[in-house]
Structures are given as C-alpha cells and as structure tokens.
Amino acid sequence: MTTPIIISDEVREALERCAPVVALESALITHGFAYPANLEITHRMADVIRAAGALPAVIGVWEGHPTVGLSETQLERLAQETAVKISIRDLSLAQLRGLHGGTTVAATMLLAHRAGLQVFATGGIGGVHRGHPEDISADLPALATTPVIVVCAGAKAILDLPRTLEFLETWGVPVLGWQTDIFPAFYSRESGLAIDQRINHAAEVAAIYASQRALELQQGLLVTAPIPAEDEIPAQEIEPLIAQALAEVEALGVKGKHVTPHLLARLVALSETRSRRANESLLLNNAGVGAQIAVQLASQSGTMHL
Ligand code: PSU
Ligand code: MN
C-alpha cells in the first residue's frame, strides 16, 4: 500500500509553474501555541508570505494523510481539536490510526521535500537537550538528510546550543547567519556562538543551495535570522525562567516528545506571555525571509511569479 501525499490544488499549480512556495509547519498550531493565538499567527505568517509574492503551504496530517497545503477548515480544526505531535516516526503510525496531527520541523521538511518544495520557514529548530545529550530532536537528522532550506531564529534557547551546533557540523549542515555573524538564540538576538557564514541577501542563500545541489549533497541548509530587536528578551532575563522550567520538567519526569511543548508552555506562563510575543515576532520575521528566498529561487529558475 502506498501513501500518496495530498497536495492542494493551489500548491500543485504553483509548483507546476515553478512559482515561489514557502512551507509552514503545523506542530506550532497543535503544540506550540494555544487557540486562538495558534490560528492567528499562522494567518499572519501566511499574509507576510503572500505580500512578498510567494504562496504559503501549511503542512500537516489529516485523517492520517500527509497533506501539503492544509485547507482553512483543516487549519481551524487542527487549531481547536486535540491532535498528535507528528515527527518522522509518527507519520506511519498516524496513517494506520487515521489521526490528525501537527508536523514538527523534521516531518514538515520531509513532506516538503517529497512534494517538491525547497523553502520552509519556522520558529526555532529542535536540537540537543540541556542536561540530556541523549535527547536529540529528530529535526537534526532530518536537516542532515533532507535538502530543504529551513529559515529559523536559531535553535530554541531551552536547548544545549553548543552541542546542537556540533551535531550540525558533524553531519554537514551549513549554518548561515541572516545579516548576522552570531548564531541567534531564539528569544535573544545572539547566543555568543559563531555561525559558518554570514549572508546578506537571498541571492547568496540561493547560490549556496545551488552549489549543494550541484554537488548532489543530501543536507539541508539552515538560515538563522535573529528576532527583531524590539521584541528580543535579553538572555539574562529569559535564562532564569528557562532554568526554572527545566527543573520542573525534571521534577515532573516529563519525557520524550512531551518535553519541548511542556517547556515552551511553561515559559509563556512564567514570562507572562512575553515569550509568546517574542515567538510570534520571530515567526513573522522568518516568514518574510523565507518568502524572499523562495522568490529568489523562482526568479533564477526563470519562471513566473504568482
Ligand atoms: N519552535 C517553536 N515552537 C515549537 C517548535 C519549535 O517555536 O512548538 C516545535 C517544532 O515543531 C519542532 C519541535 O520541530 O518543537 C521539536 O520538538 P522535539 O524537541 O520533541 O523534537
Ligand atoms: Mn526529544
């Protein structure tokens, strides 16, 4: 039995014309934000992408079917109803049970690539967890094996950023800094850690991606854009809250796929929603950068815009 990926008509037509398309994940909707903030931020990201001349395609799982370009009704139901968090290993399990689910960075990258999309904008990738180097997000091996450009604000600050960068180095994933020399730390503009190369224009990202393809590399390309300055939470302010949230996760014995959503929800509560505002700001920024890159790639392929 094969599992076709369902691709919406709008996305299929755009791909046929080689028009710019930007993938968006749905774990943000099902596990990153509560209703109605989850639906609102998705709509706002989609608006930013459309305004820049590209088509947004939210990727998720509907009745067990991997879907590229979820409909408005599907988005609303994912935003309001219980749905599972779907990383790569969950794709086939959800299929068997016919579940609805929100796809993580890893699963979204995989489905985007299978559908022929090249650019994906998100908030922060998963990585190696602090104090638990054995807990490595499936996002990292996905970046090592899936040739998609992922625009993010670095890895979530709740993670072990040095170990996360070491993994990406070992597995050959270039880490680019969008108009920055320093790896961003999600809520804060700078982690103090170096990126591989600063890039200032979408054309440079497109050139690096083209070189990777010419060399037949399987790795993705990580483009890290710092959160806009006005919404940044300085490290010295967010760090004590992260430490508290991490201690609570240890004490409660939260494990596996529940760790990341639990930490993010606790940070929103502990920061009195400031972390949510920061998260929204960086998501909108990343949507804009992703759209610029998608438009650049499409213009190089010598085709029409939307
Ligand atoms: N970044 C956010 N909010 C999120 C996530 C990332 O700002 O909710 C999600 C993404 O879907 C990412 C996932 O792929 O968390 C990582 O989960 P884990 O650490 O269990 O792999
Ligand atoms: Mn994990």
Coordinates of C-alpha atoms and ligand atoms in Angstrom, one line a residue:
M1 CA 0.0 0.0 0.0
T2 CA 1.4 3.3 -0.9
T3 CA 0.8 6.6 0.8
P4 CA 0.3 9.4 -1.6
I5 CA 0.9 12.8 -0.1
I6 CA -2.1 15.0 -0.6
I7 CA -1.1 18.3 -2.3
S8 CA -3.7 21.1 -2.5
D9 CA -4.6 22.3 -6.0
E10 CA -3.3 25.8 -5.2
V11 CA 0.2 24.4 -4.2
R12 CA 0.2 21.9 -7.1
E13 CA -0.5 24.7 -9.6
A14 CA 2.2 26.9 -8.1
L15 CA 4.7 24.1 -8.3
E16 CA 3.9 23.4 -11.9
R17 CA 4.6 27.0 -12.8
C18 CA 7.8 26.9 -10.6
A19 CA 6.2 29.8 -8.6
P20 CA 7.6 30.5 -5.1
V21 CA 6.1 28.5 -2.3
V22 CA 7.0 28.6 1.4
A23 CA 6.3 25.6 3.6
L24 CA 5.0 26.1 7.2
E25 CA 4.8 23.5 10.0
S26 CA 1.7 22.7 11.9
A27 CA 3.2 21.5 15.3
L28 CA 3.2 25.2 16.0
I29 CA -0.6 25.1 15.7
T30 CA -1.2 21.9 17.6
H31 CA 1.6 22.1 20.2
G32 CA 3.4 25.5 20.1
F33 CA 0.5 27.9 20.7
A34 CA -2.9 27.7 22.3
Y35 CA -6.2 28.6 20.5
P36 CA -6.8 31.2 19.1
A37 CA -3.2 32.5 19.0
N38 CA -2.2 29.4 17.0
L39 CA -4.6 30.2 14.2
E40 CA -3.8 33.9 14.2
I41 CA -0.1 33.5 14.0
T42 CA -0.5 31.0 11.1
H43 CA -2.7 33.5 9.2
R44 CA -0.3 36.4 9.9
M45 CA 2.7 34.3 8.6
A46 CA 0.7 33.4 5.5
D47 CA -0.2 37.1 4.9
V48 CA 3.5 38.1 5.2
I49 CA 4.4 35.3 2.6
R50 CA 1.7 36.3 0.2
A51 CA 2.6 40.0 0.5
A52 CA 6.2 39.1 -0.5
G53 CA 4.9 37.3 -3.7
A54 CA 5.0 33.7 -2.6
L55 CA 2.4 31.1 -1.7
P56 CA 2.2 29.7 1.9
A57 CA 1.7 25.9 2.2
V58 CA 0.9 24.7 5.7
I59 CA 1.9 21.0 6.1
G60 CA 0.3 18.5 8.4
V61 CA -1.5 15.3 8.8
W62 CA -5.2 15.0 8.2
E63 CA -7.1 11.7 8.8
G64 CA -3.7 10.0 8.7
H65 CA -2.8 11.5 5.3
P66 CA 0.3 13.7 5.0
T67 CA -1.0 16.9 3.5
V68 CA 0.8 19.8 1.8
G69 CA -1.4 22.9 1.7
L70 CA -4.0 22.3 4.5
S71 CA -7.3 24.0 3.9
E72 CA -8.8 26.7 6.0
T73 CA -11.2 24.3 7.6
Q74 CA -8.5 21.8 8.3
L75 CA -6.4 24.5 9.9
E76 CA -9.2 25.6 12.1
R77 CA -9.9 22.1 13.3
L78 CA -6.2 21.4 14.0
A79 CA -6.1 24.6 16.0
Q80 CA -9.1 23.7 18.1
E81 CA -9.2 20.0 18.5
T82 CA -6.8 17.5 20.0
A83 CA -4.2 16.4 17.6
V84 CA -1.0 14.5 17.9
K85 CA 2.5 15.8 17.5
I86 CA 4.0 14.2 14.4
S87 CA 7.7 13.8 13.9
I88 CA 9.1 11.4 11.3
R89 CA 8.4 8.2 13.1
D90 CA 4.8 9.2 13.8
L91 CA 3.9 9.7 10.1
S92 CA 3.3 6.0 9.5
L93 CA 1.6 5.5 12.9
A94 CA -0.8 8.3 12.4
Q95 CA -1.6 6.8 9.0
L96 CA -2.6 3.5 10.5
R97 CA -4.9 5.1 13.0
G98 CA -6.2 7.9 10.7
L99 CA -5.2 10.6 13.1
H100 CA -5.0 14.4 12.7
G101 CA -1.6 15.8 13.6
G102 CA 0.7 18.8 13.6
T103 CA 4.0 18.1 11.9
T104 CA 7.3 19.1 13.5
V105 CA 10.3 20.6 11.7
A106 CA 11.6 17.1 10.9
A107 CA 8.3 15.8 9.4
T108 CA 7.5 19.1 7.7
M109 CA 10.9 19.1 6.0
L110 CA 10.4 15.5 4.8
L111 CA 7.0 16.1 3.3
A112 CA 8.0 19.5 1.8
H113 CA 10.9 17.8 0.0
R114 CA 8.7 14.9 -1.2
A115 CA 6.2 17.4 -2.6
G116 CA 8.9 19.5 -4.3
L117 CA 9.1 22.5 -2.0
Q118 CA 12.5 24.0 -1.3
V119 CA 11.9 26.6 1.4
F120 CA 10.4 26.2 4.9
A121 CA 10.0 28.9 7.5
T122 CA 9.6 28.1 11.2
G123 CA 10.4 29.5 14.7
G124 CA 13.2 27.5 16.1
I125 CA 14.5 24.1 15.3
G126 CA 14.7 21.3 17.9
G127 CA 18.2 20.2 19.0
V128 CA 20.2 18.5 21.7
H129 CA 18.5 19.0 25.1
R130 CA 20.3 20.6 28.1
G131 CA 21.5 18.0 30.6
H132 CA 20.2 15.2 28.4
P133 CA 22.7 14.9 25.5
E134 CA 20.9 11.6 24.6
D135 CA 17.7 13.6 23.8
I136 CA 18.3 14.8 20.3
S137 CA 15.4 16.2 18.3
A138 CA 14.6 14.3 15.0
D139 CA 14.9 17.8 13.5
L140 CA 18.7 17.4 13.4
P141 CA 19.0 14.1 11.5
A142 CA 16.2 15.5 9.2
L143 CA 18.4 18.5 8.4
A144 CA 21.3 16.1 7.7
T145 CA 19.3 14.1 5.2
T146 CA 16.7 16.5 3.6
P147 CA 17.7 19.1 1.0
V148 CA 15.4 21.9 2.2
I149 CA 16.2 25.5 3.2
V150 CA 15.0 26.0 6.8
V151 CA 14.6 29.6 8.0
C152 CA 14.6 29.9 11.8
A153 CA 15.7 32.1 14.7
G154 CA 18.3 29.6 15.7
A155 CA 17.6 26.7 18.0
K156 CA 15.2 27.2 20.9
A157 CA 17.1 28.7 23.9
I158 CA 15.9 25.8 26.1
L159 CA 18.4 23.6 24.3
D160 CA 22.1 22.9 24.5
L161 CA 23.1 25.2 21.7
P162 CA 26.8 24.3 21.5
R163 CA 26.0 20.6 21.2
T164 CA 23.3 21.3 18.7
L165 CA 25.8 23.2 16.5
E166 CA 28.3 20.4 16.9
F167 CA 25.8 17.9 15.6
L168 CA 25.1 20.1 12.5
E169 CA 28.8 20.4 11.9
T170 CA 29.4 16.7 12.1
W171 CA 26.5 15.9 9.7
G172 CA 27.5 18.6 7.1
V173 CA 24.6 21.1 7.5
P174 CA 25.7 24.7 6.7
V175 CA 24.6 27.2 9.3
L176 CA 24.1 30.6 7.8
G177 CA 23.6 33.9 9.7
W178 CA 21.0 36.2 8.0
Q179 CA 22.6 39.6 8.3
T180 CA 24.4 38.4 11.4
D181 CA 27.7 36.9 12.4
I182 CA 26.4 35.2 15.6
F183 CA 24.0 32.2 16.0
P184 CA 20.7 33.6 17.3
A185 CA 19.2 32.2 20.5
F186 CA 15.5 32.3 19.6
Y187 CA 14.3 34.8 22.2
S188 CA 17.6 36.7 22.1
R189 CA 19.4 38.0 19.1
E190 CA 22.8 36.5 20.0
S191 CA 23.9 33.2 21.6
G192 CA 27.6 34.2 21.6
L193 CA 28.3 31.2 19.3
A194 CA 29.6 31.6 15.7
I195 CA 27.7 30.6 12.5
D196 CA 29.5 29.3 9.5
Q197 CA 28.9 32.2 7.2
R198 CA 27.1 35.5 7.2
I199 CA 24.8 36.1 4.3
N200 CA 23.2 39.4 3.5
H201 CA 20.9 38.7 0.5
A202 CA 18.6 35.9 -0.6
A203 CA 20.7 35.6 -3.8
E204 CA 23.6 34.3 -1.6
V205 CA 21.4 31.7 0.0
A206 CA 20.2 30.6 -3.4
A207 CA 23.8 30.3 -4.7
I208 CA 24.8 28.1 -1.7
Y209 CA 21.7 25.9 -2.2
A210 CA 22.5 25.6 -5.9
S211 CA 26.1 24.5 -5.0
Q212 CA 24.8 21.9 -2.6
R213 CA 22.5 20.5 -5.4
A214 CA 25.3 20.6 -8.0
L215 CA 27.4 18.5 -5.6
E216 CA 24.5 16.2 -5.0
L217 CA 24.6 16.7 -1.3
Q218 CA 21.7 15.5 0.7
Q219 CA 21.9 18.0 3.6
G220 CA 19.5 20.9 4.2
L221 CA 20.6 24.5 4.6
L222 CA 19.9 26.3 7.9
V223 CA 19.3 30.0 7.6
T224 CA 19.2 31.7 11.0
A225 CA 17.6 35.1 11.4
P226 CA 17.7 37.0 14.7
I227 CA 14.5 38.1 16.4
P228 CA 13.6 41.7 15.6
A229 CA 15.4 43.9 18.3
E230 CA 12.2 45.4 19.7
D231 CA 10.8 42.0 20.7
E232 CA 14.0 40.5 22.0
I233 CA 14.1 39.1 25.5
P234 CA 17.7 39.6 26.8
A235 CA 19.4 36.4 27.8
Q236 CA 19.8 37.5 31.4
E237 CA 16.0 37.8 31.7
I238 CA 14.9 34.6 30.0
E239 CA 17.7 32.4 31.4
P240 CA 16.3 32.2 35.0
L241 CA 12.9 31.3 33.6
I242 CA 14.4 28.6 31.4
A243 CA 16.3 27.2 34.4
Q244 CA 13.0 27.0 36.3
A245 CA 11.1 25.4 33.5
L246 CA 13.9 22.8 33.0
A247 CA 13.9 22.0 36.7
E248 CA 10.1 21.5 36.7
V249 CA 10.4 19.1 33.7
E250 CA 13.0 17.1 35.6
A251 CA 10.9 17.0 38.8
L252 CA 7.7 16.0 37.0
G253 CA 9.6 13.4 34.9
V254 CA 8.3 14.7 31.6
K255 CA 9.9 12.6 28.8
G256 CA 10.2 12.2 25.1
K257 CA 8.1 14.2 22.7
H258 CA 6.3 16.0 25.5
V259 CA 9.4 17.8 26.8
T260 CA 9.6 20.6 24.2
P261 CA 5.8 21.6 24.3
H262 CA 5.9 21.5 28.1
L263 CA 8.9 23.7 28.3
L264 CA 7.5 26.2 25.8
A265 CA 4.2 26.4 27.6
R266 CA 5.8 26.9 31.0
L267 CA 7.9 29.7 29.6
V268 CA 4.9 31.5 28.2
A269 CA 3.3 31.3 31.7
L270 CA 6.5 32.2 33.6
S271 CA 7.2 35.2 31.3
E272 CA 3.6 36.4 31.5
T273 CA 3.2 35.9 27.7
R274 CA 6.3 37.9 26.8
S275 CA 7.9 34.7 25.4
R276 CA 4.8 34.2 23.2
R277 CA 5.0 37.7 21.8
A278 CA 8.7 37.1 21.1
N279 CA 7.9 33.8 19.4
E280 CA 5.3 35.5 17.2
S281 CA 7.6 38.3 16.2
L282 CA 10.4 35.9 15.1
L283 CA 7.9 33.7 13.2
L284 CA 6.7 36.7 11.2
N285 CA 10.3 37.8 10.5
N286 CA 11.2 34.3 9.4
A287 CA 8.2 34.0 7.1
G288 CA 9.4 37.2 5.4
V289 CA 12.9 36.0 5.0
G290 CA 11.7 32.6 3.7
A291 CA 9.5 34.3 1.1
Q292 CA 12.4 36.4 -0.1
I293 CA 14.5 33.3 -0.6
A294 CA 11.6 31.4 -2.3
V295 CA 11.1 34.4 -4.7
Q296 CA 14.8 34.5 -5.5
L297 CA 14.9 30.7 -6.2
A298 CA 11.9 31.0 -8.5
S299 CA 13.3 34.0 -10.4
Q300 CA 16.5 32.1 -11.0
S301 CA 14.6 29.2 -12.4
G302 CA 13.4 31.8 -15.0
T303 CA 9.7 31.4 -14.3
M304 CA 6.7 33.4 -13.4
H305 CA 5.8 34.8 -10.0
L306 CA 2.3 34.4 -8.6
Ligands
PSU1 N1 9.8 26.0 17.7 C1 8.8 26.8 18.3 N2 7.7 26.2 18.8 C2 7.5 24.8 18.6 C3 8.5 24.1 18.0 C4 9.6 24.7 17.5 O1 9.0 28.0 18.4 O2 6.5 24.3 19.0 C5 8.3 22.6 17.7 C6 8.8 22.3 16.3 O3 7.7 21.6 15.6 C7 10.0 21.4 16.4 C8 9.6 20.7 17.7 O4 10.2 20.6 15.3 O5 9.1 21.7 18.5 C9 10.8 20.0 18.3 O6 10.3 19.0 19.2 P1 11.3 17.9 19.7 O7 12.3 18.6 20.6 O8 10.4 16.9 20.5 O9 11.9 17.2 18.5
MN2 MN 13.3 14.9 22.3

